[in-house]
PDB file of N, CA and C in Angstrom:
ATOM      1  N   UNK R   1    -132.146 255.062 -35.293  1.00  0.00           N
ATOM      2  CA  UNK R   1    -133.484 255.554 -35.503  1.00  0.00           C
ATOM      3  C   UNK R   1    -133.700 256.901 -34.826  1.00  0.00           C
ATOM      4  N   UNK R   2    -133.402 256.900 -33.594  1.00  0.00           N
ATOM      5  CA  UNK R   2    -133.443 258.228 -32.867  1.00  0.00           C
ATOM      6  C   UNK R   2    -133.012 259.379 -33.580  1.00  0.00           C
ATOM      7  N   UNK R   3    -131.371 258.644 -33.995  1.00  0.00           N
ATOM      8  CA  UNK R   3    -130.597 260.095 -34.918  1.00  0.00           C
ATOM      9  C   UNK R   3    -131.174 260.537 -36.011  1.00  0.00           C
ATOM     10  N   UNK R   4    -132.151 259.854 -36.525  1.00  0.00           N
ATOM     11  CA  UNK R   4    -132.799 260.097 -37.951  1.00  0.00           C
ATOM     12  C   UNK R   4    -133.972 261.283 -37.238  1.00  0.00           C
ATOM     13  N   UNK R   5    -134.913 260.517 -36.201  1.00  0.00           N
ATOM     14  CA  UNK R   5    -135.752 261.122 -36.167  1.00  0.00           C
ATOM     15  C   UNK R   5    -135.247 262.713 -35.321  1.00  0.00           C
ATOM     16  N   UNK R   6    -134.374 262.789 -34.786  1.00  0.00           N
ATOM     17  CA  UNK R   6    -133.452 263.960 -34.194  1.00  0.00           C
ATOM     18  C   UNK R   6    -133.314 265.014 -35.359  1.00  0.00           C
ATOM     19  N   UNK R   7    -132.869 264.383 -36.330  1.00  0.00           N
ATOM     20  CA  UNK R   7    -132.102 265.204 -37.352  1.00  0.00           C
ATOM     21  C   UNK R   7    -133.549 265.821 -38.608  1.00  0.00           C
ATOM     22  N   UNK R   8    -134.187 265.089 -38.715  1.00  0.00           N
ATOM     23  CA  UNK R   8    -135.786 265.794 -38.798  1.00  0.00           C
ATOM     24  C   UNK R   8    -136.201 266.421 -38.266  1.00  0.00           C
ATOM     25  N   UNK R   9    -136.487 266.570 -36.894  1.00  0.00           N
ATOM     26  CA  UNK R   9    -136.864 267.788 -36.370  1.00  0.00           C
ATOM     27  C   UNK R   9    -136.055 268.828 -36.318  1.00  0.00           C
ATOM     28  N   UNK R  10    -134.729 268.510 -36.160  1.00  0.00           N
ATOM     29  CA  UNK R  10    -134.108 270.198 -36.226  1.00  0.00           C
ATOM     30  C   UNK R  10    -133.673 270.256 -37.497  1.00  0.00           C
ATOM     31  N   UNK R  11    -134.322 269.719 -38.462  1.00  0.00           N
ATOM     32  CA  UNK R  11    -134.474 270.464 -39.763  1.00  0.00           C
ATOM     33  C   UNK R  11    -135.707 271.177 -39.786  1.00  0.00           C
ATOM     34  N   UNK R  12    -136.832 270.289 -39.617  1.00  0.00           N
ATOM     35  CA  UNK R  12    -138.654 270.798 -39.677  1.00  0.00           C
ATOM     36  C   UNK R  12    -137.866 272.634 -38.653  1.00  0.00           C
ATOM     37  N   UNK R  13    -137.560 272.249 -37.714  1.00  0.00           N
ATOM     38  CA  UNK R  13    -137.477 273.594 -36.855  1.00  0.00           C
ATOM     39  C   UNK R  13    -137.156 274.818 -37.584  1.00  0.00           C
ATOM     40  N   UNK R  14    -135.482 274.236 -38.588  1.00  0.00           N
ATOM     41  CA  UNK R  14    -134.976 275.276 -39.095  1.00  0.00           C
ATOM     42  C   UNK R  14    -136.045 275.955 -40.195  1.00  0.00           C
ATOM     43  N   UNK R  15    -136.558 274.863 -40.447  1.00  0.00           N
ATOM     44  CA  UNK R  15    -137.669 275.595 -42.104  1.00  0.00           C
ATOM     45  C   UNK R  15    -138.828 276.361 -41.240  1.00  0.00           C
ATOM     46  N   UNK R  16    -138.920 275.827 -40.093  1.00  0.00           N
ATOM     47  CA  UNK R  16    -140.242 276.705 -39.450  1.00  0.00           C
ATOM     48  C   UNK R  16    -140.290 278.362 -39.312  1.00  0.00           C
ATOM     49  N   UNK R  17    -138.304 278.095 -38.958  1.00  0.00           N
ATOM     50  CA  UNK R  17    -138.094 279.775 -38.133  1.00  0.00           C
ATOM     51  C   UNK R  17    -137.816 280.440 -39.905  1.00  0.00           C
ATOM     52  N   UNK R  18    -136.980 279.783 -40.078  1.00  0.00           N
ATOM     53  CA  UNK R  18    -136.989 280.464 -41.737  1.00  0.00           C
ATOM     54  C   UNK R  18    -138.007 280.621 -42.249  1.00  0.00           C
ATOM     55  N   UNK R  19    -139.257 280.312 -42.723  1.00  0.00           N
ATOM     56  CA  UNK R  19    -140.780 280.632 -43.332  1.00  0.00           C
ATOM     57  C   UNK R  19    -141.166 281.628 -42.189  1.00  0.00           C
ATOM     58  N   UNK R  20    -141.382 281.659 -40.865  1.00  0.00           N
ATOM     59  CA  UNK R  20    -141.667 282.430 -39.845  1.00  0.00           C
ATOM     60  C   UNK R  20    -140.933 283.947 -40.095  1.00  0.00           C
ATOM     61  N   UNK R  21    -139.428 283.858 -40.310  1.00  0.00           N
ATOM     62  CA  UNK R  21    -138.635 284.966 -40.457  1.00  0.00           C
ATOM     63  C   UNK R  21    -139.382 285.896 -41.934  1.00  0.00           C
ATOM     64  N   UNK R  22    -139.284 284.899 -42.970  1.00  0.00           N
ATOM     65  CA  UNK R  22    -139.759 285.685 -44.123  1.00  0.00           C
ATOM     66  C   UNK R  22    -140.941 286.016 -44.234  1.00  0.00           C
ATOM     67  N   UNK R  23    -141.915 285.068 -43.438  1.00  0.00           N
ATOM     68  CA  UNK R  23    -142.831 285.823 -43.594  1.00  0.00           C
ATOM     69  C   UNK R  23    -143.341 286.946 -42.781  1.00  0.00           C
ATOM     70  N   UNK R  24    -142.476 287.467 -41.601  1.00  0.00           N
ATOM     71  CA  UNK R  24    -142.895 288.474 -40.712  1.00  0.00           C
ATOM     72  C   UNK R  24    -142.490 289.908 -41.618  1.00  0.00           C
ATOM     73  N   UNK R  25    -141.172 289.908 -42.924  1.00  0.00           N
ATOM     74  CA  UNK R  25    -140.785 290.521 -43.127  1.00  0.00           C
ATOM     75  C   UNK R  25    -142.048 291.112 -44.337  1.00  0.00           C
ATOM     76  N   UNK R  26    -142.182 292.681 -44.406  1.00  0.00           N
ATOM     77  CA  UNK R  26    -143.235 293.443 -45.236  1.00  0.00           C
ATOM     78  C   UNK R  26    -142.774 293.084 -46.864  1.00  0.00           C
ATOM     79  N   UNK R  27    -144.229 293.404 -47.594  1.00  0.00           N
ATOM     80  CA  UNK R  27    -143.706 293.238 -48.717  1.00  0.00           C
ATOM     81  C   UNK R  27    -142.856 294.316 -49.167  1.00  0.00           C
ATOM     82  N   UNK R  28    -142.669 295.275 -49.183  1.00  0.00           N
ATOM     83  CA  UNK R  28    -141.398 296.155 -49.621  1.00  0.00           C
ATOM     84  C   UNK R  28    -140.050 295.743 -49.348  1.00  0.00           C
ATOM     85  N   UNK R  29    -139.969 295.095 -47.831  1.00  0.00           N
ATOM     86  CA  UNK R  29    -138.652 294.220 -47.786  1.00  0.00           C
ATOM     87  C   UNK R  29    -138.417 293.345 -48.661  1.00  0.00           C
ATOM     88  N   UNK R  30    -139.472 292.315 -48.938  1.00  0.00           N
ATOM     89  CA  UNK R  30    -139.327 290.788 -49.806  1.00  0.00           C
ATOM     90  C   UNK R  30    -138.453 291.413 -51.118  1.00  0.00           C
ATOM     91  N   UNK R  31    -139.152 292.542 -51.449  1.00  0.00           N
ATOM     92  CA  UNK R  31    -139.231 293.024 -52.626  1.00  0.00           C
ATOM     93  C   UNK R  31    -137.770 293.646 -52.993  1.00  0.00           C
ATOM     94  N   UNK R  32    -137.279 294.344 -51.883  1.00  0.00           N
ATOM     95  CA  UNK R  32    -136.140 294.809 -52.032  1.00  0.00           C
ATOM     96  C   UNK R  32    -134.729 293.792 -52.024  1.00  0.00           C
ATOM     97  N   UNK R  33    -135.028 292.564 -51.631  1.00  0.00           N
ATOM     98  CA  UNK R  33    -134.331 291.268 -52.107  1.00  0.00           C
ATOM     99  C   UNK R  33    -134.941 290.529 -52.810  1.00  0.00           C
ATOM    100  N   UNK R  34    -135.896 290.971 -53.755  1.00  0.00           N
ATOM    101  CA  UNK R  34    -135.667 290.210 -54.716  1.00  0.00           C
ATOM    102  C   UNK R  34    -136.614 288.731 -54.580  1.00  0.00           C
ATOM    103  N   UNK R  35    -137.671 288.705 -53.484  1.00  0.00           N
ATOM    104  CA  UNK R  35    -138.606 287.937 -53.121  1.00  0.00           C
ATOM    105  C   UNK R  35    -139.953 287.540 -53.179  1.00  0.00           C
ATOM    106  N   UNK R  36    -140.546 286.970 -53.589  1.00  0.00           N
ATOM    107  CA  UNK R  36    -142.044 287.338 -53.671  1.00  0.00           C
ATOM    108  C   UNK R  36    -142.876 286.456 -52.878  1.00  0.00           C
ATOM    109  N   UNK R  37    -143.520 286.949 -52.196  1.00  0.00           N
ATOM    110  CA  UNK R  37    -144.270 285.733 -51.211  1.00  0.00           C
ATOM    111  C   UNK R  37    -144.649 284.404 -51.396  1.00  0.00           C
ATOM    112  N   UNK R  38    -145.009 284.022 -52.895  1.00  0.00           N
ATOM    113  CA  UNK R  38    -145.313 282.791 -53.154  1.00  0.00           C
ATOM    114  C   UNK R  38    -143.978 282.262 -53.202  1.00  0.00           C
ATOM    115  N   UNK R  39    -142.961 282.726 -53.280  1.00  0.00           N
ATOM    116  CA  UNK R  39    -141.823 281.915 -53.216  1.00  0.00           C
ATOM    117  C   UNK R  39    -141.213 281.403 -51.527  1.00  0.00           C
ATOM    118  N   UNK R  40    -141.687 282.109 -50.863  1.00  0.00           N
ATOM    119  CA  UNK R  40    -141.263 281.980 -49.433  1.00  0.00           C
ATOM    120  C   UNK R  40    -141.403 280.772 -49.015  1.00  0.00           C
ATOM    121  N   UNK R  41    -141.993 279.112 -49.340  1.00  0.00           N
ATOM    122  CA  UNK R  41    -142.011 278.119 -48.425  1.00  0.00           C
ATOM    123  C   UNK R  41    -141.013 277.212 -49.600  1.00  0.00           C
ATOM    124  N   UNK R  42    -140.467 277.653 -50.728  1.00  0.00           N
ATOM    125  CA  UNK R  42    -139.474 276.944 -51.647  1.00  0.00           C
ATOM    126  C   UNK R  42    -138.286 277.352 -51.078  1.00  0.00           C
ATOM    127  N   UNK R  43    -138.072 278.654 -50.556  1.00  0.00           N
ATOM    128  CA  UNK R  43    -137.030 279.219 -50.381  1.00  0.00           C
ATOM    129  C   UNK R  43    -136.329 278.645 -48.699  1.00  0.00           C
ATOM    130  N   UNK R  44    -137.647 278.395 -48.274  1.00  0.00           N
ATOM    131  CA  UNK R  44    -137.145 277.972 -46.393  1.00  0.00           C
ATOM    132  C   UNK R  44    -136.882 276.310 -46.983  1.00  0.00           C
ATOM    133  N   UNK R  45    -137.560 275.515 -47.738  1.00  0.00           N
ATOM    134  CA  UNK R  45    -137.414 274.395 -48.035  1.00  0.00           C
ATOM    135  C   UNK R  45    -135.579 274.521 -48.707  1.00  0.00           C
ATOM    136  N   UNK R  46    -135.043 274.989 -49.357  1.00  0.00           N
ATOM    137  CA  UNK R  46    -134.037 275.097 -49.679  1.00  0.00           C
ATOM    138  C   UNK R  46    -133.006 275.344 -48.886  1.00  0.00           C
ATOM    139  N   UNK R  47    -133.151 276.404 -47.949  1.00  0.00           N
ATOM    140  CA  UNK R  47    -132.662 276.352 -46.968  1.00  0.00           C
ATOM    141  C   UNK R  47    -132.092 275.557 -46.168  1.00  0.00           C
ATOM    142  N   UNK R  48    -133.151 274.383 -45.972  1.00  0.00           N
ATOM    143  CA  UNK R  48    -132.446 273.437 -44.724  1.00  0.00           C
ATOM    144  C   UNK R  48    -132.110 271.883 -45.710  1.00  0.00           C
ATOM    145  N   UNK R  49    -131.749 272.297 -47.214  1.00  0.00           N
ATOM    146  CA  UNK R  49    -131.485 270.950 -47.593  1.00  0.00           C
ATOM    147  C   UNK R  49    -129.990 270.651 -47.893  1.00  0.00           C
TER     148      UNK R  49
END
């Protein structure tokens, strides 16, 4: 049970800093990879799966 609930949070963490990262970045950055803000909490969700 522990390891489950362990392994949830340092996933929740990883999607936190990832949505945190993209979203600090300007829109001309997003843009220049190819990003668009409404996509930013699919993209951190993908990330940690």
């Amino acid at each position: 049970m522990w390891t489950t609930l362990k392994a949830r949070y340092a996933r929740w963490q990883r999607y936190q800093r990832t949505l945190h990262e993209l979203e600090s970045l300007s829109s001309r950055d997003l843009a220049d990879i190819g990003i668009a803000r409404v996509d930013i909490p699919r993209l951190a969700r993908e990330s940690v799966l």
